[in-house]
Amino acid sequence: MPLYYDQHLHTHFSYDSQANFIDYLENSTGYVVTTEHFDVANPVTGQTDAPDYGQYASEIAQLNRDYGNRVLKGIEIGYYQPKEAEIVSYLADKAYDLKLLSVHHNGEFDYLDDYVADMDFDLVFSQYLSELNVAIDRNHLIQADVLAHFDYGIRLFDVSRSDLEKYEDQLLAIFQKMIAADLAFEINAKSTHLYHHLPLYAYALELVLKLGGTLFTLGSDGHKLSHYQLAFDELKPWLKVQGVDQLVTFHDGIREFCDI
């Protein structure tokens, strides 16, 4: 049975990270995959932020010569419907081991902009769920492997399980589409432990398992070494209690299941 490795990491190829591959490699064994940000029309920077694929692939090729072929290529696709054609065009000629599907912004603001916390929760969450729904519907063009941080749009809110239960019908519909699209559901350690959304993930997992979901990943969403495999030692036994016994990894188009 293969060893599980972090499925959500960033390096200096992401606009909001200065981490480097070597730190991750020298503090782990086995594979390292980085999922660099690709955000079109990013309101945080006022531009499209896309990793330079040529440089990314070249650095990984050198690292693989130095570190025994331990580095895999990945990307985190920030879906934004008005720029779908640009997203599809960028991805068309590039190969990745792992592709995450995310919604980070609505064209006007990123959901982690400070002032979002002062906005109306129901308005923000309704809009975010609508955007997430469209992103999953369009995944046949993007062919992502994993739905990342389902709670990204409400990370800045103090949210309880009961707040999410009001949206159970919408969440069930989204998770059903996620399963039909063959997307794995990510347990995002930054959300569970830094944004204190562990109860939300417990509820979401109940819904996904109820619908028959079988594909799950655990990712730190790390942007620096101190976040690498964040709280994995706590989250793995927690996942088993929730009813998840295996996690999935992606490598060169192949899925591998890892016992927790």
Rosetta silent file (secondary structure, phi, psi, omega in degrees, C-alpha in Angstrom):
SEQUENCE: MPLYYDQHLHTHFSYDSQANFIDYLENSTGYVVTTEHFDVANPVTGQTDAPDYGQYASEIAQLNRDYGNRVLKGIEIGYYQPKEAEIVSYLADKAYDLKLLSVHHNGEFDYLDDYVADMDFDLVFSQYLSELNVAIDRNHLIQADVLAHFDYGIRLFDVSRSDLEKYEDQLLAIFQKMIAADLAFEINAKSTHLYHHLPLYAYALELVLKLGGTLFTLGSDGHKLSHYQLAFDELKPWLKVQGVDQLVTFHDGIREFCDI
SCORE:     score description
SCORE:     0.000 S_00000001
   1 L     0.000  126.698 -178.120    0.000    0.000    0.000 S_00000001
   2 L   -66.996  157.095  176.938    1.527    3.374   -1.013 S_00000001
   3 L   -83.177  141.593  179.744    2.248    6.077    1.536 S_00000001
   4 L   -79.019  144.063  177.178   -0.023    9.088    1.543 S_00000001
   5 L  -134.875  153.167 -175.688    1.460   12.499    0.774 S_00000001
   6 L   -52.023  127.910 -176.203    0.112   16.053    1.049 S_00000001
   7 L  -104.511   16.408  178.855   -2.221   16.845   -1.869 S_00000001
   8 L  -154.797   97.403 -177.640   -2.324   20.653   -1.590 S_00000001
   9 E  -139.844  154.379  177.840    0.926   22.628   -1.480 S_00000001
  10 L  -130.304  151.798  173.728    2.325   25.855   -2.933 S_00000001
  11 L  -128.022 -165.493  179.840    5.801   27.184   -3.731 S_00000001
  12 L   -65.062   -6.552  173.788    7.222   30.389   -5.170 S_00000001
  13 L   -79.499   -6.209  172.759    5.419   29.537   -8.411 S_00000001
  14 L   -99.909  141.763 -172.802    2.227   30.685   -6.663 S_00000001
  15 L   -62.837  -21.541 -174.859    1.670   34.425   -6.392 S_00000001
  16 L  -113.198   21.978 -178.887    1.083   34.280   -2.633 S_00000001
  17 L  -138.337  147.003  173.358    3.888   31.913   -1.580 S_00000001
  18 L  -120.005   12.980 -179.644    7.673   32.041   -1.244 S_00000001
  19 L   -66.376  157.241  176.567    8.120   28.408   -0.222 S_00000001
  20 L  -124.380  155.968 -177.575   10.610   26.259   -2.095 S_00000001
  21 H   -58.466  -40.315 -171.996   10.570   22.639   -3.130 S_00000001
  22 H   -62.461  -37.246  176.851   13.738   21.736   -1.265 S_00000001
  23 H   -58.386  -46.547  179.136   12.226   22.560    2.130 S_00000001
  24 H   -64.519  -43.624 -177.395    9.372   20.151    1.471 S_00000001
  25 H   -64.319  -39.840 -176.346   11.666   17.491    0.034 S_00000001
  26 H   -82.395   -4.161  176.890   14.127   17.595    2.919 S_00000001
  27 L  -117.402   27.286 -179.848   11.373   17.373    5.503 S_00000001
  28 L  -157.413  170.742  168.913    9.589   14.381    4.022 S_00000001
  29 L  -123.648  160.385  179.836   10.019   11.024    2.364 S_00000001
  30 L    78.768 -160.471 -174.063    8.235    9.863   -0.753 S_00000001
  31 L   -73.719  152.581  168.132    6.532   12.094   -3.271 S_00000001
  32 E  -127.724  126.893  174.674    5.979   15.841   -3.091 S_00000001
  33 E  -122.242  132.688  176.612    3.361   17.420   -5.345 S_00000001
  34 E  -110.509  140.952 -175.850    2.777   21.160   -5.511 S_00000001
  35 E  -117.402   84.899 -171.039   -0.521   22.629   -6.698 S_00000001
  36 E   -74.669  146.336 -178.281    0.373   26.118   -7.853 S_00000001
  37 E   -64.865  133.616  168.565   -2.239   28.854   -8.102 S_00000001
  38 E  -129.334   99.698 -176.608   -3.788   29.613  -11.471 S_00000001
  39 E  -124.047  110.197  177.017   -6.234   32.495  -10.983 S_00000001
  40 E   -77.993  145.326  177.560   -7.536   34.407  -13.982 S_00000001
  41 E    49.420   46.454 -175.060   -8.572   38.035  -13.453 S_00000001
  42 E   -68.276  114.816 -179.431   -7.355   37.818   -9.869 S_00000001
  43 L   -69.152  -16.981  178.643   -8.760   40.811   -7.936 S_00000001
  44 L   -68.511  -40.137 -176.152   -6.004   40.434   -5.308 S_00000001
  45 L  -109.979  -11.298 -178.655   -3.277   41.311   -7.808 S_00000001
  46 L    75.020   22.524 -178.500   -5.299   42.930  -10.581 S_00000001
  47 E  -156.250  174.841  170.414   -4.065   40.455  -13.177 S_00000001
  48 E   -83.902  127.890  179.115   -4.143   36.826  -14.213 S_00000001
  49 E  -107.982  108.720 -178.984   -1.733   34.823  -12.084 S_00000001
  50 L  -129.967  132.241  177.990   -0.515   31.731  -13.883 S_00000001
  51 L   -64.229  141.981  175.726    2.607   29.723  -13.066 S_00000001
  52 L   -71.707  103.108 -171.928    5.267   29.770  -15.770 S_00000001
  53 H   -63.030  -38.755  179.982    4.886   26.161  -16.868 S_00000001
  54 H   -61.022  -47.104  178.550    8.220   26.013  -18.671 S_00000001
  55 H   -66.789  -40.080  179.877   10.144   27.196  -15.630 S_00000001
  56 H   -60.364  -50.282 -179.431    8.044   25.029  -13.323 S_00000001
  57 H   -64.811  -37.236 -179.725    8.667   21.874  -15.372 S_00000001
  58 H   -66.283  -43.818  179.599   12.373   22.709  -15.740 S_00000001
  59 H   -65.057  -40.002  178.537   12.894   23.187  -11.993 S_00000001
  60 H   -65.203  -39.740  178.630   11.053   19.957  -11.253 S_00000001
  61 H   -60.354  -41.951  178.293   13.144   18.071  -13.816 S_00000001
  62 H   -67.250  -43.239  178.374   16.333   19.243  -12.096 S_00000001
  63 H   -61.817  -37.801  179.962   14.976   18.415   -8.640 S_00000001
  64 H   -67.461  -30.144  173.169   13.998   14.963   -9.827 S_00000001
  65 H   -68.824  -35.553 -176.903   17.575   14.377  -10.950 S_00000001
  66 H   -85.038  -27.297 -172.108   18.797   15.479   -7.513 S_00000001
  67 L  -122.056   25.214  171.000   16.089   13.878   -5.363 S_00000001
  68 L    67.198   42.901  174.851   15.292   10.583   -7.065 S_00000001
  69 L    56.341   46.662 -177.495   12.158   11.482   -9.040 S_00000001
  70 L  -100.238   -5.932 -173.484   10.163   12.513   -5.993 S_00000001
  71 E  -105.674  129.110  177.718    8.516   15.688   -7.340 S_00000001
  72 E  -110.790  159.061 -178.737    5.176   15.681   -9.171 S_00000001
  73 E   -98.566  137.818  177.908    3.464   18.509  -11.034 S_00000001
  74 E  -148.091  168.138 -179.790    0.177   20.013   -9.902 S_00000001
  75 E  -150.735  146.453  172.930   -2.034   23.055  -10.254 S_00000001
  76 E  -110.688  111.314 -173.797   -4.907   24.685   -8.367 S_00000001
  77 E   -90.589  112.460  174.840   -7.368   26.029  -10.894 S_00000001
  78 E   -84.086  102.218 -176.060   -9.332   29.040   -9.672 S_00000001
  79 L   -76.178  134.468  176.227  -12.485   28.786  -11.760 S_00000001
  80 L  -143.847  109.215 -167.685  -14.110   32.039  -12.883 S_00000001
  81 H   -55.018  -43.222 -179.397  -16.850   31.566  -15.457 S_00000001
  82 H   -60.629  -19.121  179.985  -16.388   34.783  -17.499 S_00000001
  83 H  -113.079   26.421 -177.430  -12.793   33.711  -18.199 S_00000001
  84 H   -57.732  -42.153 -177.881  -13.486   30.034  -18.826 S_00000001
  85 H   -61.034  -38.500  178.643  -12.018   30.125  -22.344 S_00000001
  86 H   -66.013  -39.559  179.036   -8.739   31.526  -20.987 S_00000001
  87 H   -63.013  -49.339 -177.609   -8.609   28.802  -18.348 S_00000001
  88 H   -63.310  -39.966  179.924   -9.229   26.013  -20.850 S_00000001
  89 H   -63.583  -43.239 -179.707   -6.674   27.464  -23.286 S_00000001
  90 H   -62.174  -40.730 -174.862   -3.953   27.667  -20.632 S_00000001
  91 H   -77.656  -19.065 -166.183   -4.483   24.063  -19.529 S_00000001
  92 L   -56.962  -39.020 -173.525   -4.769   22.582  -23.016 S_00000001
  93 L  -110.326   23.095 -175.556   -1.081   21.856  -23.677 S_00000001
  94 L  -122.572  143.822 -178.682    0.130   21.175  -20.126 S_00000001
  95 L  -109.937  132.354  178.205    0.478   17.925  -18.210 S_00000001
  96 L  -133.898  147.837  171.845   -0.153   17.639  -14.465 S_00000001
  97 L   -77.195  -32.998 -173.428   -0.281   14.760  -12.040 S_00000001
  98 E  -141.638  129.824  176.859   -2.841   16.532   -9.863 S_00000001
  99 E  -126.264  122.449  175.504   -5.383   19.246  -10.617 S_00000001
 100 E   -96.538  142.464  175.076   -7.431   20.935   -7.904 S_00000001
 101 E  -107.345  125.563 -177.729  -10.664   22.768   -8.697 S_00000001
 102 E  -136.233  160.557  164.272  -11.335   25.892   -6.620 S_00000001
 103 L  -123.551  117.614 -177.250  -13.406   29.045   -6.545 S_00000001
 104 L  -108.911  -27.969 -174.873  -11.451   31.916   -5.010 S_00000001
 105 E  -150.762  168.577 -179.572  -13.156   35.070   -6.259 S_00000001
 106 L  -114.481   14.827 -178.500  -16.187   36.459   -8.065 S_00000001
 107 L    95.190  -23.978  179.066  -14.380   38.967  -10.259 S_00000001
 108 L  -105.427  -40.345 -179.685  -14.862   41.788   -7.757 S_00000001
 109 L  -149.973  152.761  170.265  -13.250   40.401   -4.616 S_00000001
 110 E   -81.051  144.353 -177.399  -11.472   37.352   -3.290 S_00000001
 111 L   -68.475   -7.631  173.823  -13.467   35.592   -0.598 S_00000001
 112 L  -101.699    5.962  172.308  -10.537   36.075    1.788 S_00000001
 113 L   -62.060  136.427 -171.428  -10.482   39.864    1.412 S_00000001
 114 H   -51.521  -41.731 -172.894  -10.821   41.256    4.923 S_00000001
 115 H   -70.900  -11.528  177.620  -14.022   43.197    4.315 S_00000001
 116 H   -62.050  -31.540 -179.628  -15.890   40.045    3.265 S_00000001
 117 H   -62.006  -21.420 -179.727  -16.202   39.203    6.969 S_00000001
 118 H   -94.390   -0.407  179.851  -18.465   42.258    7.360 S_00000001
 119 L   -84.834  169.784  179.555  -20.776   41.252    4.540 S_00000001
 120 L   -71.806  123.570 -175.710  -24.046   39.362    4.868 S_00000001
 121 H   -58.015  -48.091 -175.666  -23.286   35.667    5.361 S_00000001
 122 H   -64.312  -37.840  177.770  -26.307   34.371    3.476 S_00000001
 123 H   -63.974  -46.501 -178.645  -25.653   36.639    0.515 S_00000001
 124 H   -65.461  -47.392 -175.532  -22.000   35.604    0.319 S_00000001
 125 H   -67.378  -39.606  178.388  -22.618   31.886    0.806 S_00000001
 126 H   -61.154  -43.920  178.902  -25.481   31.766   -1.695 S_00000001
 127 H   -64.780  -44.419 -178.857  -23.326   33.451   -4.320 S_00000001
 128 H   -62.479  -44.485 -179.945  -20.351   31.223   -3.565 S_00000001
 129 H   -62.544  -37.886  176.994  -22.412   28.022   -3.772 S_00000001
 130 H   -62.068  -41.921  179.574  -23.802   29.129   -7.116 S_00000001
 131 H   -68.961  -38.486  177.962  -20.275   29.688   -8.437 S_00000001
 132 H   -64.549  -39.585  178.811  -19.092   26.349   -7.046 S_00000001
 133 H   -60.251  -45.141  179.347  -22.022   24.635   -8.717 S_00000001
 134 H   -65.404  -42.199 -179.811  -21.091   26.092  -12.109 S_00000001
 135 H   -57.259  -43.098  179.694  -17.419   25.184  -11.651 S_00000001
 136 H   -68.677  -40.847  177.062  -18.324   21.531  -11.093 S_00000001
 137 H   -56.430  -34.317 -175.143  -20.735   21.568  -14.041 S_00000001
 138 L   -95.696    9.003 -176.744  -17.889   22.765  -16.271 S_00000001
 139 H   -67.004  -17.628  177.694  -15.281   20.350  -14.976 S_00000001
 140 H   -63.729  -22.423  176.748  -15.618   18.233  -18.109 S_00000001
 141 H   -86.679  -27.919 -174.067  -13.601   20.983  -19.826 S_00000001
 142 H   -96.600  -34.584  178.084  -11.036   21.341  -17.028 S_00000001
 143 L    58.204   48.429  173.930  -10.771   17.708  -15.938 S_00000001
 144 L   -74.136  162.039 -178.837   -9.713   18.434  -12.376 S_00000001
 145 L  -100.796  -28.542 -168.443   -9.213   15.594   -9.906 S_00000001
 146 E  -138.243  136.791  169.029  -10.193   17.195   -6.598 S_00000001
 147 E   -88.470  112.992 -175.430  -12.708   19.741   -5.324 S_00000001
 148 L   -87.674  153.119  175.245  -10.640   21.875   -2.949 S_00000001
 149 L    19.817   80.232 -178.889  -11.788   23.645    0.245 S_00000001
 150 L   -58.130  -19.479 -175.355  -15.569   23.590   -0.211 S_00000001
 151 L   -99.513   10.325 -173.921  -15.773   26.258    2.519 S_00000001
 152 H   -53.891  -40.950 -176.294  -13.384   28.790    0.959 S_00000001
 153 H   -64.946  -17.232 -177.886  -16.155   31.331    0.372 S_00000001
 154 H  -125.308   22.338  179.865  -17.035   31.431    4.071 S_00000001
 155 L   -59.541  -33.237 -174.716  -13.649   30.975    5.716 S_00000001
 156 L   -82.255   -4.397 -178.132  -13.811   34.439    7.288 S_00000001
 157 L   -97.274  148.357  171.478  -17.166   33.804    8.961 S_00000001
 158 L   -83.252   98.310 -169.406  -17.810   32.288   12.369 S_00000001
 159 L  -115.454  138.009  176.304  -19.988   29.463   11.062 S_00000001
 160 L  -107.304  167.113  175.649  -21.688   26.635   12.897 S_00000001
 161 H   -55.812  -42.001 -177.994  -23.014   23.352   11.621 S_00000001
 162 H   -62.718  -30.337  176.283  -26.551   24.695   11.977 S_00000001
 163 H   -64.048  -37.842 -179.875  -25.677   27.571    9.625 S_00000001
 164 H   -76.777  -31.426 -178.281  -24.749   25.030    6.952 S_00000001
 165 H   -60.335  -25.968  176.910  -27.753   22.818    7.597 S_00000001
 166 L   -65.577  -20.075 -178.162  -29.941   25.597    6.185 S_00000001
 167 L  -109.743   22.867 -173.447  -28.187   24.976    2.875 S_00000001
 168 H   -60.007  -41.008 -179.002  -28.340   21.196    2.988 S_00000001
 169 H   -61.128  -44.685  179.244  -30.323   20.849   -0.240 S_00000001
 170 H   -65.360  -40.984  179.832  -27.817   22.989   -2.161 S_00000001
 171 H   -66.065  -42.344  177.506  -24.865   21.179   -0.622 S_00000001
 172 H   -60.281  -41.304  179.440  -26.312   17.775   -1.414 S_00000001
 173 H   -64.419  -41.810  179.086  -26.844   18.837   -5.027 S_00000001
 174 H   -65.886  -45.723 -178.782  -23.266   20.117   -5.288 S_00000001
 175 H   -67.602  -33.694  175.949  -21.759   17.021   -3.693 S_00000001
 176 H   -64.072  -42.007  176.458  -23.870   14.763   -5.913 S_00000001
 177 H   -65.627  -38.864  177.317  -22.505   16.588   -8.960 S_00000001
 178 H   -57.528  -47.385 -179.662  -18.998   16.354   -7.502 S_00000001
 179 H   -64.485  -43.859 -179.894  -19.315   12.587   -7.199 S_00000001
 180 H   -63.602  -31.969  179.209  -20.803   12.281  -10.695 S_00000001
 181 L   -81.872    1.610  177.950  -17.903   14.364  -12.059 S_00000001
 182 L    65.536   31.925  176.814  -15.475   11.897  -10.422 S_00000001
 183 L   -92.848  136.752  172.273  -13.972   14.625   -8.227 S_00000001
 184 E   -77.452  153.069  177.428  -12.439   13.751   -4.877 S_00000001
 185 E   -97.120  124.946 -178.168  -13.531   15.757   -1.839 S_00000001
 186 E   -90.150  131.917  164.697  -10.682   17.572   -0.099 S_00000001
 187 E   -92.930  112.821 -172.254  -10.335   17.852    3.662 S_00000001
 188 E   -98.325  112.813 -173.115   -8.422   21.104    3.856 S_00000001
 189 H   -67.096  -29.833  176.426   -6.257   21.320    6.977 S_00000001
 190 H   -64.638  -40.931  177.392   -5.948   25.095    6.785 S_00000001
 191 H   -65.829  -46.038 -174.502   -9.728   25.337    6.919 S_00000001
 192 H   -69.442  -36.469 -170.931  -10.138   22.795    9.711 S_00000001
 193 H  -110.388  -29.492  178.500   -7.346   24.055   11.965 S_00000001
 194 H   -95.089  -29.683  175.806   -6.512   27.659   11.094 S_00000001
 195 L  -104.438    3.247  171.940  -10.045   28.779   10.276 S_00000001
 196 L    60.000   40.466 -178.521  -11.601   26.426   12.862 S_00000001
 197 L  -104.385   22.634  179.541  -14.032   24.818   10.423 S_00000001
 198 H   -55.841  -42.302  178.118  -13.592   21.216   11.556 S_00000001
 199 H   -62.118  -31.138  177.950  -17.322   20.903   12.467 S_00000001
 200 H   -68.111  -37.558  178.396  -18.235   22.064    8.970 S_00000001
 201 H   -70.999  -33.637  175.257  -16.080   19.338    7.462 S_00000001
 202 H   -61.400  -43.394  178.941  -17.657   16.736    9.748 S_00000001
 203 H   -66.770  -45.713  179.763  -21.056   17.762    8.440 S_00000001
 204 H   -60.191  -42.159  179.049  -19.899   17.863    4.811 S_00000001
 205 H   -62.832  -37.570  175.535  -18.369   14.391    5.117 S_00000001
 206 H   -55.967  -45.642 -177.884  -21.678   13.065    6.455 S_00000001
 207 H   -67.090  -45.545 -178.290  -23.392   14.353    3.331 S_00000001
 208 H   -63.061  -44.316  179.466  -20.737   13.067    0.918 S_00000001
 209 H   -66.541  -38.229  177.129  -20.696    9.619    2.505 S_00000001
 210 H   -58.895  -34.998 -179.266  -24.500    9.517    2.545 S_00000001
 211 L   -83.071   -4.035  178.525  -24.412   10.116   -1.222 S_00000001
 212 L    93.966   15.738  178.616  -21.919    7.287   -1.711 S_00000001
 213 L   -64.148  140.201 -177.775  -18.748    9.322   -2.142 S_00000001
 214 L  -129.524   -5.799 -176.296  -15.540    7.290   -2.004 S_00000001
 215 L  -107.253  119.078 -177.509  -12.796    9.687   -3.121 S_00000001
 216 E  -137.899  140.983  172.447  -11.163   11.818   -0.430 S_00000001
 217 E  -125.245  159.301  174.704   -7.922   13.762   -0.144 S_00000001
 218 E  -122.971  121.747 -178.425   -6.195   15.497    2.743 S_00000001
 219 E  -134.080  141.016 -178.831   -4.272   18.658    1.922 S_00000001
 220 L   -77.755  -22.646 -169.760   -2.521   21.216    4.085 S_00000001
 221 L    58.876   37.136 -173.540   -3.026   24.108    1.641 S_00000001
 222 E   -74.815  132.162  174.612    0.517   24.925    2.706 S_00000001
 223 L  -113.535    0.254  176.889    2.153   28.130    1.527 S_00000001
 224 L  -156.628  162.557 -172.940    5.191   27.717    3.778 S_00000001
 225 H   -58.174  -36.990 -176.703    7.072   24.870    5.399 S_00000001
 226 H   -64.580  -16.147  178.191    5.441   25.317    8.814 S_00000001
 227 H   -96.370   -4.950 -176.251    2.083   24.438    7.225 S_00000001
 228 L   -61.520  128.011 -177.814    3.333   21.297    5.483 S_00000001
 229 L    52.169   40.951 -177.744    1.135   18.318    6.459 S_00000001
 230 L   -54.879  120.790  174.012   -0.608   20.599    8.931 S_00000001
 231 L    57.397   22.074  179.509   -2.332   18.601   11.692 S_00000001
 232 H   -61.058  -33.891 -179.182   -2.239   15.392    9.634 S_00000001
 233 H   -66.489  -24.287  175.560   -1.502   13.412   12.810 S_00000001
 234 H   -89.937  -38.409 -173.404   -4.820   14.663   14.233 S_00000001
 235 H   -74.480  -30.929 -179.595   -6.878   14.601   11.062 S_00000001
 236 H   -64.089  -50.213  176.075   -6.117   11.031   10.019 S_00000001
 237 H   -65.865  -32.143  176.462   -7.628    9.391   13.124 S_00000001
 238 H   -61.681  -42.297  179.161  -10.445   11.957   13.011 S_00000001
 239 H   -61.610  -39.277  179.311  -11.239   10.893    9.449 S_00000001
 240 H   -63.257  -38.005  176.755  -11.473    7.259   10.502 S_00000001
 241 H   -63.572  -35.619  179.579  -14.011    8.229   13.156 S_00000001
 242 H   -73.386  -15.158  179.744  -16.031   10.010   10.456 S_00000001
 243 L   107.807   12.610  177.941  -16.050    6.827    8.379 S_00000001
 244 L  -104.197  116.719 -176.226  -13.236    7.548    5.903 S_00000001
 245 L  -104.929  -16.791 -177.984  -10.681    4.712    5.814 S_00000001
 246 E  -135.377  148.091  172.437   -8.766    5.555    2.636 S_00000001
 247 E  -117.373  156.979 -176.388   -7.332    8.621    0.923 S_00000001
 248 E  -117.604  143.934  173.596   -6.504    8.915   -2.759 S_00000001
 249 E  -121.153  164.520 -176.312   -3.461   10.314   -4.551 S_00000001
 250 E  -130.053  130.617 -176.931   -2.960   11.130   -8.228 S_00000001
 251 E  -150.937  111.838  175.371    0.144   10.404  -10.282 S_00000001
 252 L    54.908   43.178  177.922    0.424   10.469  -14.082 S_00000001
 253 L    80.056    3.287 -177.531   -3.279    9.820  -14.537 S_00000001
 254 E  -112.054  133.919  173.754   -3.319    6.963  -12.039 S_00000001
 255 E   -90.890  139.422  172.427   -5.209    6.916   -8.749 S_00000001
 256 E  -128.915  132.202  178.805   -3.704    5.172   -5.777 S_00000001
 257 E   -95.821  137.274 -177.118   -5.601    4.490   -2.577 S_00000001
 258 E  -122.562  126.595  173.794   -3.798    4.759    0.733 S_00000001
 259 E   -64.981  141.869  178.651   -5.059    3.340    4.005 S_00000001
 260 L   -78.292    0.000    0.000   -5.270    5.948    6.738 S_00000001
